[in-house]
PQR file of N, CA, C, O and H, with PARSE charges and radii, in Angstrom:
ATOM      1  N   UNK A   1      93.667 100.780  93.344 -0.4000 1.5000
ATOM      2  CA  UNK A   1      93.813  99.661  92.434 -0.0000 2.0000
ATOM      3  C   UNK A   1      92.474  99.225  91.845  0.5500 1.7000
ATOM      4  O   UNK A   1      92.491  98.710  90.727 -0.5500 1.4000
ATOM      5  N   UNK A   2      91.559  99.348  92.352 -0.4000 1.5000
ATOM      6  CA  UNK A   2      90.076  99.077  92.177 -0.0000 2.0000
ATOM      7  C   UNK A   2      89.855  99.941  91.034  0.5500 1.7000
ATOM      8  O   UNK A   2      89.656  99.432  89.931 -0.5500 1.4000
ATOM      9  H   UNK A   2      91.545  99.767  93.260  0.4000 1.0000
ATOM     10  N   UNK A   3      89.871 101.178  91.187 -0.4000 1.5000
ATOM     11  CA  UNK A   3      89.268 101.905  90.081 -0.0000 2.0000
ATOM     12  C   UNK A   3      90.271 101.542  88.520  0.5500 1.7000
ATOM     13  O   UNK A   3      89.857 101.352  87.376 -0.5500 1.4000
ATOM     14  H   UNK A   3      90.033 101.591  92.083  0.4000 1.0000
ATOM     15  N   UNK A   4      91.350 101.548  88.927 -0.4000 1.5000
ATOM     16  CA  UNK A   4      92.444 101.169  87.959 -0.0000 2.0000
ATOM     17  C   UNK A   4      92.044 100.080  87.155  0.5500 1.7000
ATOM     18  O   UNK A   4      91.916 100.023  85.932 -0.5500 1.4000
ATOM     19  H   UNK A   4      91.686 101.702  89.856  0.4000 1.0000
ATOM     20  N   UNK A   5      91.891  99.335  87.911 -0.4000 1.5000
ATOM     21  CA  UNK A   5      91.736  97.944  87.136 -0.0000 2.0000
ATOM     22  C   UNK A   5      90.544  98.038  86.657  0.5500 1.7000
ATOM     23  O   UNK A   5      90.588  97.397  85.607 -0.5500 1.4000
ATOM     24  H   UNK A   5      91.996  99.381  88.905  0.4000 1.0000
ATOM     25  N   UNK A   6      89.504  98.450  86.793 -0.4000 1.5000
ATOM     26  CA  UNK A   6      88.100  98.288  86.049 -0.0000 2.0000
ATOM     27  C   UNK A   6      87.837  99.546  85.171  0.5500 1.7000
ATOM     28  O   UNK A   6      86.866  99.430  84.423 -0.5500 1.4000
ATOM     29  H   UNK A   6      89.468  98.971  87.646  0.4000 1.0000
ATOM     30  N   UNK A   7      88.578 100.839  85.111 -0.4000 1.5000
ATOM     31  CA  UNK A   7      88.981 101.302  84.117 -0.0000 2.0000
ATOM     32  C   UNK A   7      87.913 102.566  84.707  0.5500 1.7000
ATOM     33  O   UNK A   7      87.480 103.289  83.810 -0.5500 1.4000
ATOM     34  H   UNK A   7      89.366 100.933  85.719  0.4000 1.0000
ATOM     35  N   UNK A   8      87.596 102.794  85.677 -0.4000 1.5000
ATOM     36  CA  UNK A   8      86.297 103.734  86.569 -0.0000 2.0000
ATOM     37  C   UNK A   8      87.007 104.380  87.255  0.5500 1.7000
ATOM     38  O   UNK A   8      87.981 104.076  87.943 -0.5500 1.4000
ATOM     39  H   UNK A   8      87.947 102.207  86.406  0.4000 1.0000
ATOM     40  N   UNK A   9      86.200 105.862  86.947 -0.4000 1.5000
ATOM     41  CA  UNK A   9      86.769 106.422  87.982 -0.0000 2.0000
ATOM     42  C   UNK A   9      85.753 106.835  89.685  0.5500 1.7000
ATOM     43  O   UNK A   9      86.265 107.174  90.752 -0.5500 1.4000
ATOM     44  H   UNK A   9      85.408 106.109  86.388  0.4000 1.0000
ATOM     45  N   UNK A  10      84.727 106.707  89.485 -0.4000 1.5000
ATOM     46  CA  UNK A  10      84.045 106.790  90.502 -0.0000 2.0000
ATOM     47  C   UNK A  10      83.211 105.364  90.864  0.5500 1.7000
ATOM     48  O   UNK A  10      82.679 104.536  90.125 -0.5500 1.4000
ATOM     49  H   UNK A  10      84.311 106.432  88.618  0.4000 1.0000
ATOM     50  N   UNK A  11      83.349 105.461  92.485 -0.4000 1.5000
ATOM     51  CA  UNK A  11      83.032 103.985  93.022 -0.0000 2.0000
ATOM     52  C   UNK A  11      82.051 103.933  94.008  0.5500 1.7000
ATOM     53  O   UNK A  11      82.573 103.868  95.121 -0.5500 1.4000
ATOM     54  H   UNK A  11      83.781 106.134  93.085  0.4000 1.0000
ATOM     55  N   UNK A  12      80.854 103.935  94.037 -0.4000 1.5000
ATOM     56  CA  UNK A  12      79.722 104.074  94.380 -0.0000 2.0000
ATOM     57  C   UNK A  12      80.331 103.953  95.949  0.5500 1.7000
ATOM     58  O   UNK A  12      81.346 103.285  96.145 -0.5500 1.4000
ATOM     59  H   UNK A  12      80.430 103.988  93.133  0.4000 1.0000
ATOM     60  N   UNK A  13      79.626 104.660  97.072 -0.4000 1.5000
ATOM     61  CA  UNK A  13      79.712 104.364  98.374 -0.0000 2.0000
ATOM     62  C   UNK A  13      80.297 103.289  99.052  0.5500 1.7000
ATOM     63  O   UNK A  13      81.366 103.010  99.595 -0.5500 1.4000
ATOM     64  H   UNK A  13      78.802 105.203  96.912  0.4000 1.0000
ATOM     65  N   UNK A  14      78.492 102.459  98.674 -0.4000 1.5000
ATOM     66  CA  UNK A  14      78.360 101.183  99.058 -0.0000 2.0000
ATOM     67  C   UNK A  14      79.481 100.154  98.778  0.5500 1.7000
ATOM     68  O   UNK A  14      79.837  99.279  99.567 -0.5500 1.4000
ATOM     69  H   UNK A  14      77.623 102.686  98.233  0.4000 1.0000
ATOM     70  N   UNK A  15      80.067 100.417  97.348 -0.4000 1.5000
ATOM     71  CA  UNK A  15      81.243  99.400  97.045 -0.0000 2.0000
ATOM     72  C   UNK A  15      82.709  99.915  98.000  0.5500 1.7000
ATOM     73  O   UNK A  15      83.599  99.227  98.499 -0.5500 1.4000
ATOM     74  H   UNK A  15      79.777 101.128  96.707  0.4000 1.0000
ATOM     75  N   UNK A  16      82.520 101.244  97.991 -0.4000 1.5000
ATOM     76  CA  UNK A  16      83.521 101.458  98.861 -0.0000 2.0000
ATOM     77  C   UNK A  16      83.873 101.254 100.153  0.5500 1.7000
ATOM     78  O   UNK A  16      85.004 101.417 100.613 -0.5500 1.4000
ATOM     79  H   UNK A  16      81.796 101.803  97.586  0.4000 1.0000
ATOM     80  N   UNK A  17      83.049 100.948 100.656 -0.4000 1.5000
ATOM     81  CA  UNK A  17      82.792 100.847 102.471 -0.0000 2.0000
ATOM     82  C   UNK A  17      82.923  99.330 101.993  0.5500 1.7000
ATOM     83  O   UNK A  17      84.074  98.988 102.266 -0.5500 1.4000
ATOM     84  H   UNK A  17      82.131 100.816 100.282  0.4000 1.0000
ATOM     85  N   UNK A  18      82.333  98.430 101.483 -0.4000 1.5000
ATOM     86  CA  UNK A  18      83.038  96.810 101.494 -0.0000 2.0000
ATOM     87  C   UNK A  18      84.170  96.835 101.057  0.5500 1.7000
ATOM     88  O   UNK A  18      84.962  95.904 101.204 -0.5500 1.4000
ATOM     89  H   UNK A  18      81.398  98.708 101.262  0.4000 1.0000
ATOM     90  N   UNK A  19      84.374  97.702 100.567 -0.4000 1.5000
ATOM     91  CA  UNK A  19      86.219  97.339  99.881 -0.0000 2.0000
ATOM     92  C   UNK A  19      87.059  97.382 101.138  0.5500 1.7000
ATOM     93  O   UNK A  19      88.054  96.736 101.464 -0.5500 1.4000
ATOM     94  H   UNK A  19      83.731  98.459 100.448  0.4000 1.0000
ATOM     95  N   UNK A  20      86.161  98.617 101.931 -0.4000 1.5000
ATOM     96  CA  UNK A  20      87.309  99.027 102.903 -0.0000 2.0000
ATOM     97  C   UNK A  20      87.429  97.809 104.478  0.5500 1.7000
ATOM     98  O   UNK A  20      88.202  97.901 105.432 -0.5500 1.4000
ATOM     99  H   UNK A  20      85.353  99.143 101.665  0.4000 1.0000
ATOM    100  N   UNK A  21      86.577  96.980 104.270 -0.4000 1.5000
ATOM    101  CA  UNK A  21      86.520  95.474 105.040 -0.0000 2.0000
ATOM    102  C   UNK A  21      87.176  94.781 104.859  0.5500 1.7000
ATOM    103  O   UNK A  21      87.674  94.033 105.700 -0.5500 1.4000
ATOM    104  H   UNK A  21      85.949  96.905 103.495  0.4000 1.0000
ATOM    105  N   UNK A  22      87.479  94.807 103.236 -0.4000 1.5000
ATOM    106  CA  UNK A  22      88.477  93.061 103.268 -0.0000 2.0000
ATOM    107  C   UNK A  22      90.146  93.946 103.775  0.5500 1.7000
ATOM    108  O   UNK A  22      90.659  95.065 103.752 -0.5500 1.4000
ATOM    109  H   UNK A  22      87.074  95.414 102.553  0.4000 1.0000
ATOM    110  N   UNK A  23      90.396  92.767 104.127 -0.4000 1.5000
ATOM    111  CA  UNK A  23      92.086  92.969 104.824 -0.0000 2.0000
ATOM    112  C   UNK A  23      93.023  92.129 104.256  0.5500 1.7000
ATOM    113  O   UNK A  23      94.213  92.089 104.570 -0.5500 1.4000
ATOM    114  H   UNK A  23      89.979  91.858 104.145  0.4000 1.0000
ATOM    115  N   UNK A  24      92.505  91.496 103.462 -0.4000 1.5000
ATOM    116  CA  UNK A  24      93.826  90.185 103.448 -0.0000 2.0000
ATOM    117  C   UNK A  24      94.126  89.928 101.690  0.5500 1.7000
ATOM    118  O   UNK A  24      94.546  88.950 101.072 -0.5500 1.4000
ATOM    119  H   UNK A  24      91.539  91.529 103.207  0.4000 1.0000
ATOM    120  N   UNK A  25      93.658  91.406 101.225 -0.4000 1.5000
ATOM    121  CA  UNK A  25      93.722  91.426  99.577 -0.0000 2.0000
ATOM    122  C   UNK A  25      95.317  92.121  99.440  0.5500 1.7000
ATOM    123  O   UNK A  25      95.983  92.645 100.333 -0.5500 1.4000
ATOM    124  H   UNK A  25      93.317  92.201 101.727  0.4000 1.0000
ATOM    125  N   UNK A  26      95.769  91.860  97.531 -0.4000 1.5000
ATOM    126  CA  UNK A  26      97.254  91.932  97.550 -0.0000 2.0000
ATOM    127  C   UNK A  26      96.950  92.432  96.622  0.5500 1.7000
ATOM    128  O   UNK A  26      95.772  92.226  96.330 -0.5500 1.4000
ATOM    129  H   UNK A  26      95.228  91.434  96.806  0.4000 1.0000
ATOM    130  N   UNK A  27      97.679  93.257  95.729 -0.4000 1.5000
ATOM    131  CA  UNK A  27      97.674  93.544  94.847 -0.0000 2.0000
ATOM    132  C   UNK A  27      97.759  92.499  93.469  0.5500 1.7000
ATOM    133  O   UNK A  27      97.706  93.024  92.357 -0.5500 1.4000
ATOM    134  H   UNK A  27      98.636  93.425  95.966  0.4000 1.0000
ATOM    135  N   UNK A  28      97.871  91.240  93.571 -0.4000 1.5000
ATOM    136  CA  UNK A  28      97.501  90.227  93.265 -0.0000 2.0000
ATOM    137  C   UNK A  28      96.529  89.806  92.875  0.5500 1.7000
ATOM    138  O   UNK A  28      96.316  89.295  91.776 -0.5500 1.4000
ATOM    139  H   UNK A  28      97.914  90.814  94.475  0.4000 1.0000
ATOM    140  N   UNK A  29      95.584  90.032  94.028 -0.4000 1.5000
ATOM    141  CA  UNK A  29      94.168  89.734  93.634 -0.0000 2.0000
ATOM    142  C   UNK A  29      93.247  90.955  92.720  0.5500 1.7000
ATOM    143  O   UNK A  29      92.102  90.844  92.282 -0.5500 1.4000
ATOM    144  H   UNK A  29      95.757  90.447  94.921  0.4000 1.0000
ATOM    145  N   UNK A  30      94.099  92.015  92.628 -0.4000 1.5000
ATOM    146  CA  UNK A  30      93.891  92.647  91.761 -0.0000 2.0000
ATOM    147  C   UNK A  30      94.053  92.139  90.550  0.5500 1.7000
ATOM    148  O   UNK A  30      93.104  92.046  89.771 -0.5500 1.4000
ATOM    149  H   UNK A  30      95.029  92.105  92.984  0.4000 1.0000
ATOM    150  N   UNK A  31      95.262  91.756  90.252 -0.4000 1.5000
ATOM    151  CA  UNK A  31      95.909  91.422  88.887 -0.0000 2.0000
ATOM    152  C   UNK A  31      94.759  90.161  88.384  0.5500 1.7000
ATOM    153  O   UNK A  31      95.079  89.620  87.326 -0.5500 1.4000
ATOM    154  H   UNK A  31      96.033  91.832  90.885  0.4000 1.0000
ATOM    155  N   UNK A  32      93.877  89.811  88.829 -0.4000 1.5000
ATOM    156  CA  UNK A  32      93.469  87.956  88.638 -0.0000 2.0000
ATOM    157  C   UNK A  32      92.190  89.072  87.644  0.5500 1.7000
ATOM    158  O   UNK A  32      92.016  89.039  86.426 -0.5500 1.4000
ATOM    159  H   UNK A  32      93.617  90.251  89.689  0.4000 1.0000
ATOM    160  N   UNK A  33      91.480  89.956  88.647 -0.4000 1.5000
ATOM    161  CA  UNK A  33      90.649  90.739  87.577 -0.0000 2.0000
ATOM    162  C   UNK A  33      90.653  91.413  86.764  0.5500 1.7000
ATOM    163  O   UNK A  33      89.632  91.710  86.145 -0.5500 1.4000
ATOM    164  H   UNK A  33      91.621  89.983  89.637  0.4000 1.0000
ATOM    165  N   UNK A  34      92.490  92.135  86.363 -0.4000 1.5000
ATOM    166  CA  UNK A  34      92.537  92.622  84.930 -0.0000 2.0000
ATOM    167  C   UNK A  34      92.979  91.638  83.991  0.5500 1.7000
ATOM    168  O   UNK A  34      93.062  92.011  82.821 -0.5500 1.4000
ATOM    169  H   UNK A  34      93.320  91.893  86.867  0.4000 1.0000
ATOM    170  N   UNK A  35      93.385  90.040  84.363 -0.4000 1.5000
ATOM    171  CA  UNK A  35      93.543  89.169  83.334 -0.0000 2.0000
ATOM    172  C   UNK A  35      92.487  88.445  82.825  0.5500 1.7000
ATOM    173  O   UNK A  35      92.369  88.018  81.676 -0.5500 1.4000
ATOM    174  H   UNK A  35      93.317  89.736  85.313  0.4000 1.0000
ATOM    175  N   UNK A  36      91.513  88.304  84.016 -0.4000 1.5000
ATOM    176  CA  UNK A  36      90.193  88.225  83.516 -0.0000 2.0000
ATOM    177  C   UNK A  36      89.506  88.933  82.429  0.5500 1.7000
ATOM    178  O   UNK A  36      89.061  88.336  81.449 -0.5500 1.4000
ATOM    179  H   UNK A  36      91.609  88.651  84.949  0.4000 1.0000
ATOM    180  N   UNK A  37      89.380  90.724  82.663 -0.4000 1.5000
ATOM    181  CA  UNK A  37      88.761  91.259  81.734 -0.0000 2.0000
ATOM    182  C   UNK A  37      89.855  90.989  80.762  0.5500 1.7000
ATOM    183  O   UNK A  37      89.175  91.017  79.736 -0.5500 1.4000
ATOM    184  H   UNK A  37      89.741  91.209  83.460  0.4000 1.0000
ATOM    185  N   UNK A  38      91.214  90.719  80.306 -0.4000 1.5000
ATOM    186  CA  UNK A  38      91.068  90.595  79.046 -0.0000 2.0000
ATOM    187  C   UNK A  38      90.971  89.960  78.342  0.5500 1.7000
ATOM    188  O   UNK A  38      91.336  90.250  77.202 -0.5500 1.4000
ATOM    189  H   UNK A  38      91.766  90.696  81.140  0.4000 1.0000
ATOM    190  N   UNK A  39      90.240  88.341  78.746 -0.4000 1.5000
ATOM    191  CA  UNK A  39      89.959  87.251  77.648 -0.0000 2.0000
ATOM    192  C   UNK A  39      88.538  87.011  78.159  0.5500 1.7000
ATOM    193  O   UNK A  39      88.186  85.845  77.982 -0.5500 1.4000
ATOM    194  H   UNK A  39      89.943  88.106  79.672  0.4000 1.0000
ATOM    195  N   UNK A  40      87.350  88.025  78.919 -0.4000 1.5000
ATOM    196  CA  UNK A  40      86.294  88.152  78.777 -0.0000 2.0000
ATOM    197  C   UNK A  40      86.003  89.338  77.775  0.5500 1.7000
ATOM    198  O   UNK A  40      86.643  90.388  77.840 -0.5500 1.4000
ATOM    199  H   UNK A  40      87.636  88.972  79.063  0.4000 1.0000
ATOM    200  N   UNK A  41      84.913  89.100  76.757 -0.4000 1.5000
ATOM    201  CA  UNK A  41      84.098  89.571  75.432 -0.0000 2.0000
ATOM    202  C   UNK A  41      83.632  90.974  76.570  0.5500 1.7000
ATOM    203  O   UNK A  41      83.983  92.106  76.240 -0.5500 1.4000
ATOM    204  H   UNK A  41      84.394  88.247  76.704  0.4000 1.0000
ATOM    205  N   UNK A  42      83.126  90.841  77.409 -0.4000 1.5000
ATOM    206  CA  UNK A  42      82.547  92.269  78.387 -0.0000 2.0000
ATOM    207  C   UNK A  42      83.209  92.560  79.774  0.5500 1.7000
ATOM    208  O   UNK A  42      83.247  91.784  80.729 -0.5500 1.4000
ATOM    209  H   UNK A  42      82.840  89.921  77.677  0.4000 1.0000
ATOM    210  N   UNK A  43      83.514  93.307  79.733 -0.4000 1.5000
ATOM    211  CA  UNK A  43      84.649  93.491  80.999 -0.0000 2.0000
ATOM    212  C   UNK A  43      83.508  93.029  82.021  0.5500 1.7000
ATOM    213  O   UNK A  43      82.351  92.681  81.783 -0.5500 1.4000
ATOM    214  H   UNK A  43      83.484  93.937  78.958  0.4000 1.0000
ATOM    215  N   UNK A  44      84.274  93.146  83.367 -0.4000 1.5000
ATOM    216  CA  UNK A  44      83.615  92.807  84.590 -0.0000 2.0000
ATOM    217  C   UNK A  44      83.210  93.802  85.396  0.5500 1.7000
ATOM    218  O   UNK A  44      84.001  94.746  85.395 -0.5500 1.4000
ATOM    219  H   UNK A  44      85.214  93.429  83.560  0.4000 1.0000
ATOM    220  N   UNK A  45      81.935  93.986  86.329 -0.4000 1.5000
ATOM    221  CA  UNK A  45      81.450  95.166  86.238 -0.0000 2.0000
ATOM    222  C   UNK A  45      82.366  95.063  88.020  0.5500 1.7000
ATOM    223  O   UNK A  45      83.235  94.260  88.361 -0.5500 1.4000
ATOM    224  H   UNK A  45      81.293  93.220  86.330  0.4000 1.0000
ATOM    225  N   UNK A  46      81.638  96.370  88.953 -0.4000 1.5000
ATOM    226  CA  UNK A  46      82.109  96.831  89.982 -0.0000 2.0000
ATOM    227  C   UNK A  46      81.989  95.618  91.113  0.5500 1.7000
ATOM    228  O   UNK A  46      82.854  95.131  91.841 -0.5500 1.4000
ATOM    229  H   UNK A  46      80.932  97.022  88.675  0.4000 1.0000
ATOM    230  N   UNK A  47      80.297  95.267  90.940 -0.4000 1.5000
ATOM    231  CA  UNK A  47      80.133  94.282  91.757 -0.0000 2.0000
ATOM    232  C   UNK A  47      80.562  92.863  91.258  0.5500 1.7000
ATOM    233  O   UNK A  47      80.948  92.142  92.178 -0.5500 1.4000
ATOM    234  H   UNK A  47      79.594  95.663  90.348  0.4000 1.0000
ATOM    235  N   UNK A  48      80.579  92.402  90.245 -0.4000 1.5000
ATOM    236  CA  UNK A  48      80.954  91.091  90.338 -0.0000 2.0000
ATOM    237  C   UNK A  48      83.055  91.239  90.829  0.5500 1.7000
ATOM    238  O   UNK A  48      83.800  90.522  91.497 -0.5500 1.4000
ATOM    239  H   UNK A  48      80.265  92.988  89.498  0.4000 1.0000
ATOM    240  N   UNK A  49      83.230  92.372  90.151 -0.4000 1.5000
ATOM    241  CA  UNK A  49      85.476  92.065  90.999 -0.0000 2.0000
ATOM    242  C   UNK A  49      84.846  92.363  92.362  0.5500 1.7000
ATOM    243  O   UNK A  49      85.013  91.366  93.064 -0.5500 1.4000
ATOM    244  H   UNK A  49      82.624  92.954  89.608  0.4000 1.0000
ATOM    245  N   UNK A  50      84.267  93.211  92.950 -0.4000 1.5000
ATOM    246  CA  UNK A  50      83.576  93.118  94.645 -0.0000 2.0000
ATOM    247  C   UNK A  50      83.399  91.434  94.666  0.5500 1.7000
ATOM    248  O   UNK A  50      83.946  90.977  95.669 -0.5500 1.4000
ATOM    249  H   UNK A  50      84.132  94.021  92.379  0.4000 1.0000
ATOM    250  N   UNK A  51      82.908  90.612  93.996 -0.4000 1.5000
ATOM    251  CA  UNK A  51      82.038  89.456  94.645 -0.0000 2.0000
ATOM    252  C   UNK A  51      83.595  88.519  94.581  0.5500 1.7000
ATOM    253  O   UNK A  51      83.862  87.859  95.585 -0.5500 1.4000
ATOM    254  H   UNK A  51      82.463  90.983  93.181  0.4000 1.0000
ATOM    255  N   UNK A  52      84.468  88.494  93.531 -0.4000 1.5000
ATOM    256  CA  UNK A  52      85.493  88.039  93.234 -0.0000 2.0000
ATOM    257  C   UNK A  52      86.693  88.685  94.362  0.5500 1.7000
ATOM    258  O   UNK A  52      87.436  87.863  94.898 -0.5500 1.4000
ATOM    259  H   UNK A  52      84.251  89.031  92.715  0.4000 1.0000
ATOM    260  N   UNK A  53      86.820  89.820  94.623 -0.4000 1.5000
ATOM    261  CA  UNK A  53      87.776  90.119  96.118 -0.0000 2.0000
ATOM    262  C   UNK A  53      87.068  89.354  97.210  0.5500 1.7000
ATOM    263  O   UNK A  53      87.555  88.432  97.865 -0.5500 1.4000
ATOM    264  H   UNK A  53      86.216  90.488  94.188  0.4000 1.0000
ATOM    265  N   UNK A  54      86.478  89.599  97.263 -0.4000 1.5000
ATOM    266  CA  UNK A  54      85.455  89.220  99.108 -0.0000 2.0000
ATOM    267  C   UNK A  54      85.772  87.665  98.643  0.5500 1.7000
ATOM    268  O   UNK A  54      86.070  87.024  99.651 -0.5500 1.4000
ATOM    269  H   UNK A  54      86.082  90.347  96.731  0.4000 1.0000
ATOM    270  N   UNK A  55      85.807  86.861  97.480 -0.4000 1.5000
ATOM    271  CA  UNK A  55      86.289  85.461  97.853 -0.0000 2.0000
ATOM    272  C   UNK A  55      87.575  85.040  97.959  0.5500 1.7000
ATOM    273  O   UNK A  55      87.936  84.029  98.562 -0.5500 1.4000
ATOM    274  H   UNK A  55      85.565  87.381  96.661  0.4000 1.0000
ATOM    275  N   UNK A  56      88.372  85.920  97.294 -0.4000 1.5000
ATOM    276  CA  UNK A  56      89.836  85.807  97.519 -0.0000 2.0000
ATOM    277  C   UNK A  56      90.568  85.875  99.222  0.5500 1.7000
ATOM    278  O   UNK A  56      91.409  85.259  99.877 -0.5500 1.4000
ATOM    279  H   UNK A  56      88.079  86.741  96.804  0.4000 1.0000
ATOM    280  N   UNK A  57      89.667  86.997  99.381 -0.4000 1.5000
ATOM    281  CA  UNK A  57      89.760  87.668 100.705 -0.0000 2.0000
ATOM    282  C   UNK A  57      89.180  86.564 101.962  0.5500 1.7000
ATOM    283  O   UNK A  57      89.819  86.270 102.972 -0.5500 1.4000
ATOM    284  H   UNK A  57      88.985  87.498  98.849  0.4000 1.0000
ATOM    285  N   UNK A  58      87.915  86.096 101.626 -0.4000 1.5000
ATOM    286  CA  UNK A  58      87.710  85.051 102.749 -0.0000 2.0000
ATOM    287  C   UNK A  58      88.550  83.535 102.411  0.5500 1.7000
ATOM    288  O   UNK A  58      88.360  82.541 103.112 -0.5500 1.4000
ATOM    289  H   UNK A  58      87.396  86.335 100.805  0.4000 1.0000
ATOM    290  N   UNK A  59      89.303  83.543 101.471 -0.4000 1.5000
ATOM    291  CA  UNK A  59      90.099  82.272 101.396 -0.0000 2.0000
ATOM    292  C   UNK A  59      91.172  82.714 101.720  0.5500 1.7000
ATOM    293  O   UNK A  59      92.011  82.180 100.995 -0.5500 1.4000
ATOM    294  H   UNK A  59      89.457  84.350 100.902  0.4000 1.0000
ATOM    295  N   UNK A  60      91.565  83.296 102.305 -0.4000 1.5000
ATOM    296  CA  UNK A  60      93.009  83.960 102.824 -0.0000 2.0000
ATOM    297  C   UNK A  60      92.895  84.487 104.906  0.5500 1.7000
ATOM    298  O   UNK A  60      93.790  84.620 105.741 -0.5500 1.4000
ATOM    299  H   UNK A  60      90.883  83.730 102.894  0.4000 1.0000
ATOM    300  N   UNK A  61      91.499  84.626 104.997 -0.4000 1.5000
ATOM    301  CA  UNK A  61      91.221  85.093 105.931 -0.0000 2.0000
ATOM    302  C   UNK A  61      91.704  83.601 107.114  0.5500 1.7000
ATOM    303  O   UNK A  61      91.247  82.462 107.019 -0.5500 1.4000
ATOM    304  H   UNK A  61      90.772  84.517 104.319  0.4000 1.0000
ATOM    305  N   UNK A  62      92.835  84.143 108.262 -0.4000 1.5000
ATOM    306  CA  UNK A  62      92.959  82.843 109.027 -0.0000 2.0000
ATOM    307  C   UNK A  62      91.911  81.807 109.640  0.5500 1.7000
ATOM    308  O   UNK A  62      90.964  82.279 110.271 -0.5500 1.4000
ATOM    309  H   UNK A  62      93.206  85.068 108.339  0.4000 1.0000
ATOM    310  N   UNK A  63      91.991  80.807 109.535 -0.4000 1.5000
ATOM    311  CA  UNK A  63      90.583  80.021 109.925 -0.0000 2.0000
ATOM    312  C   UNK A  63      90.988  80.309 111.513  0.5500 1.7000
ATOM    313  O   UNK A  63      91.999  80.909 111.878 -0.5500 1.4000
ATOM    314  H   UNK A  63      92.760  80.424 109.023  0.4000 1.0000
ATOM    315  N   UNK A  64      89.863  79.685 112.454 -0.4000 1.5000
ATOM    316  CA  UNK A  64      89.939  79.242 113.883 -0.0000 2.0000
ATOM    317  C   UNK A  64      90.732  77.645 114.022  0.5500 1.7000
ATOM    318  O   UNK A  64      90.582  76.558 113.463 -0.5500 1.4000
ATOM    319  H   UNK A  64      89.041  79.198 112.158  0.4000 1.0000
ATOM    320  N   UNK A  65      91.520  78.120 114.949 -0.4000 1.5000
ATOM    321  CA  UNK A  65      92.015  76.335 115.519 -0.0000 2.0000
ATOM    322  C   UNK A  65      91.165  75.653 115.796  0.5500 1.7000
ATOM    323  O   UNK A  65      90.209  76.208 116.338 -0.5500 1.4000
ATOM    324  H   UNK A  65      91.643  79.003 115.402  0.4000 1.0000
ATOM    325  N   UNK A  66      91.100  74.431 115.614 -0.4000 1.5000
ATOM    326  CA  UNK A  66      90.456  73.210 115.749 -0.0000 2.0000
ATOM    327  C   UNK A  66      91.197  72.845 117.039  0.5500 1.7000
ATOM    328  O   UNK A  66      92.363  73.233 117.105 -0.5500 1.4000
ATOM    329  H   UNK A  66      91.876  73.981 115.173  0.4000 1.0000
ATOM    330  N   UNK A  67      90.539  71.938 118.407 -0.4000 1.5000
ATOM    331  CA  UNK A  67      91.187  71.968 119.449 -0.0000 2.0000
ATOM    332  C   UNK A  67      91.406  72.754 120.482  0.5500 1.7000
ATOM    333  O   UNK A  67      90.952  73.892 120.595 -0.5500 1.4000
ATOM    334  H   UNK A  67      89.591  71.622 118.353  0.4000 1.0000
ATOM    335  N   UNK A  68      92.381  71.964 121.581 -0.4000 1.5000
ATOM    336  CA  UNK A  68      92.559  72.953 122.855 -0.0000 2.0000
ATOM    337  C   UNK A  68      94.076  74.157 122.357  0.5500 1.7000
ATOM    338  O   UNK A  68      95.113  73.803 121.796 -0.5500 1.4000
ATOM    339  H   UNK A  68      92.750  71.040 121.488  0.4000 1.0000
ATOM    340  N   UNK A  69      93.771  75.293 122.717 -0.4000 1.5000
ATOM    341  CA  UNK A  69      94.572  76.301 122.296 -0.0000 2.0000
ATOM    342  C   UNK A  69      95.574  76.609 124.134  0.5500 1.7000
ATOM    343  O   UNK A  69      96.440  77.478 124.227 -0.5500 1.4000
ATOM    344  H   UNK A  69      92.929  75.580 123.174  0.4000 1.0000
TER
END
């Protein structure tokens, strides 16, 4: 979905090994960065939809209980 949506076909290492960390992405949070690029003038590059998953992804990620468990 990554390469899809940013219109690439090759995905540097480094972006790949963080992609392969987040857990709690949907195909959803895909969709938020191809509606983005199309009412941004310059699409969005590899790392900024990386910087945009990893926040989707840690706002989805379960917090810790507060309290006795």
């Amino acid at each position: 979905l990554f390469c899809e949506t940013l219109n690439s076909t090759n995905i540097p290492e480094s972006v790949s090994n963080q992609l392969a960390l987040l857990r709690f992405l949907t195909p959803g949070d895909f969709a938020i960065i191809e509606r983005r690029n199309q009412f941004n003038q310059t699409p969005m590059t590899q790392e900024q939809a990386l910087a945009l998953l990893k926040a989707e992804n840690d706002r989805k990620a379960p917090s810790k209980p507060i309290g006795f468990i």
